[in-house]
């Protein structure tokens, strides 16, 4: 059998009693042993032969521990790769129970009590809630040793052997559960879904047929494998198709170069939240459509907004199609890439014979008529575990009531019209409101509570809750949110909590959950309601650092893609979600040098509140921020030179790729009252930080603006100490300091110091400033110069400022924002100009990559003979703000790094 053999072909070759996931993988391991099964950043690929060895070793280890094919083995591994490996290996020998490692102790304990696992597989160095829960409940723990140099793991170290032919007979059969998934439905307790080997093989064959999957396809798996979609669609479907699963280093942080260029997937499937995150970043990529190998993109879990679907299609130039499935029946319907058929706004065509639309009387409805969606077929489970009443209500004569309302048109395309249940669909995360109700009711101050969905601009739905307190008891929304953090997973914690005197009730005396959204919207407009968003905040600027507040405004506007953002705007009300919150807090940590836990957003959700909290803490000390710290390459040490915060460095790190560390150093006195120092003094100070971060060479240095000059002087100091400096990347520093005639003029001016005193420094700064203005037009024509001058006049006019005189600091965008928000003026910048004008670089034999925007590289050719010029678009400030420029910078640096490796 050749490598393109389909599941249908080889399934026929296996005896009916052995048609399992393990049989399918064993056949693939025999026919394509060296084909990569799993690939991940920074690791050697895992072949099908090696995957089979892991499966065999796991089977023997479980049997040696007395665990047979019917044993339920919980898998709570810390990362997606090890979790996927363990789940697949256990499923081939027993019944695996994927466990979300982010669940709280109480949630894990509740799952273990209901599922009664025979053992729990954990990483040997794990100290998670699952280990604590297993210890409390007396469940045996099997330690798995994870290898850090390659994709591999050892389950039950020292007990396993690959010589396990005799143990094959005691493996699962086709009707045995391969894994048991847990999902929250309309009930308070999760439903337990046993998905059999027969179910999974049929589901994989269905996807293979729909999307023409072959062993040459590579599926990007960014969805956690403890969720139905992540496990069935992005792990087992490609494996059972003989293809390759590729895992990014961090599934929550998108990197175009890593995800699409390095891993080279041909398809991926995800929910709307991840698609939106990807779109937000690929829009800024240069030639994104020509830099990937994708054939198509799948979306499921929740409706994909039309603008996201069209945006991904336009930017990446590949089909983006929606599909529909459920945990109980896997993929049910799908739109297909060409030459298949698709209809935007629908779920696609269902697999033949597996979907019915029925009315309230249970009778089938005609085309276009709305009713409940019923699903059957070989991918449908036989029923929930230990839930006879739920099974009676949900399953009948081989059909499952999905709880979805839908219709099928004349062309056979399925459209969903909402849910008949109350499940909250938060960006694809299904949340049971009853679970939140129960958690809130466990708080001693709460008498009544109800959770419900509210609209969210990015996630579709978010969680809110209304609470009535017990007489004489007190609790604030912040306290309740903090309490819930320990009771439920973080994505289930309501973003808004309203404390009220009574809940609205219907005619039967019960709260109508579906009407709570409208009640909540009206309630927020009433002055009497106390919500988390109306917590008192101080007026004026007391306790708020102006620079930090302006930096936060810039971060929020960039992430939320909206402007203006005010000091008292709520992050989540403005469209923020959990993914953006992580990125925002990461930026804040880098800006302030302080550790900012995610829990800060439970009590500080506006810029004013966050700035006050951070300002109350210790001011940041000089430090080195390490981006891509797990990378194995020699780091690039970058002096970011942006007194507005250096937001661009995270983007630059992503463009360089996860294997290239980027060590970032802030400008001197960032966020403090500035004390300008000579360039050599700054270089000596930065040399200390650099030596601490990287004690030995070779060194790779870069900088932006005047910090490029500091980086160049650091290179001089390092070479004088016998170290090798591979290059200095200089992003548009002023060039006049390298011109001999400028140095002579400034020296002549300073000769007047004995006569006129320190005023001569102002004259020198004035002359240097004028020289920089003369030096800038090197790259433009006369007409372009006139147009640029006109733009500058308009900018100055709109800001209410006249042409600046010598010694007047030109305000940056964030500083102008400070003045606008706080009604303050900008500081005089002549001390900075004086120090830069005093700097005259001497020749140094070190390679320079000069990124030219406003300034040209020619003067630097007398300083070093090895100068490569990369032209950037826009002006000096666009050099690092324009995503296209950052891509050019990253590409040039990567090319130099490749040349260094060849040498």
XYZ file of N, CA, C and O in Angstrom, residues 444-445 469-475:
36
model
N -21.061 32.956 51.011
C -21.936 33.119 52.183
C -22.814 34.365 52.134
O -23.842 34.398 52.819
N -22.444 35.376 51.338
C -23.226 36.608 51.315
C -24.305 36.603 50.246
O -25.108 37.528 50.177
N -27.992 39.957 47.627
C -27.240 39.609 48.832
C -28.180 39.258 49.982
O -29.337 39.689 50.035
N -27.656 38.492 50.912
C -28.414 38.156 52.106
C -28.549 39.394 52.992
O -27.648 40.238 53.031
N -29.655 39.517 53.695
C -29.841 40.670 54.578
C -28.697 40.796 55.583
O -28.277 39.811 56.208
N -28.185 42.004 55.690
C -27.115 42.263 56.643
C -25.740 41.860 56.159
O -24.744 42.063 56.861
N -25.633 41.266 54.973
C -24.347 40.841 54.435
C -23.883 41.844 53.372
O -24.683 42.541 52.759
N -22.585 41.886 53.165
C -22.011 42.814 52.190
C -21.009 42.087 51.302
O -20.287 41.188 51.759
N -20.976 42.463 50.053
C -19.989 41.948 49.096
C -19.998 42.877 47.895
O -21.048 43.409 47.514
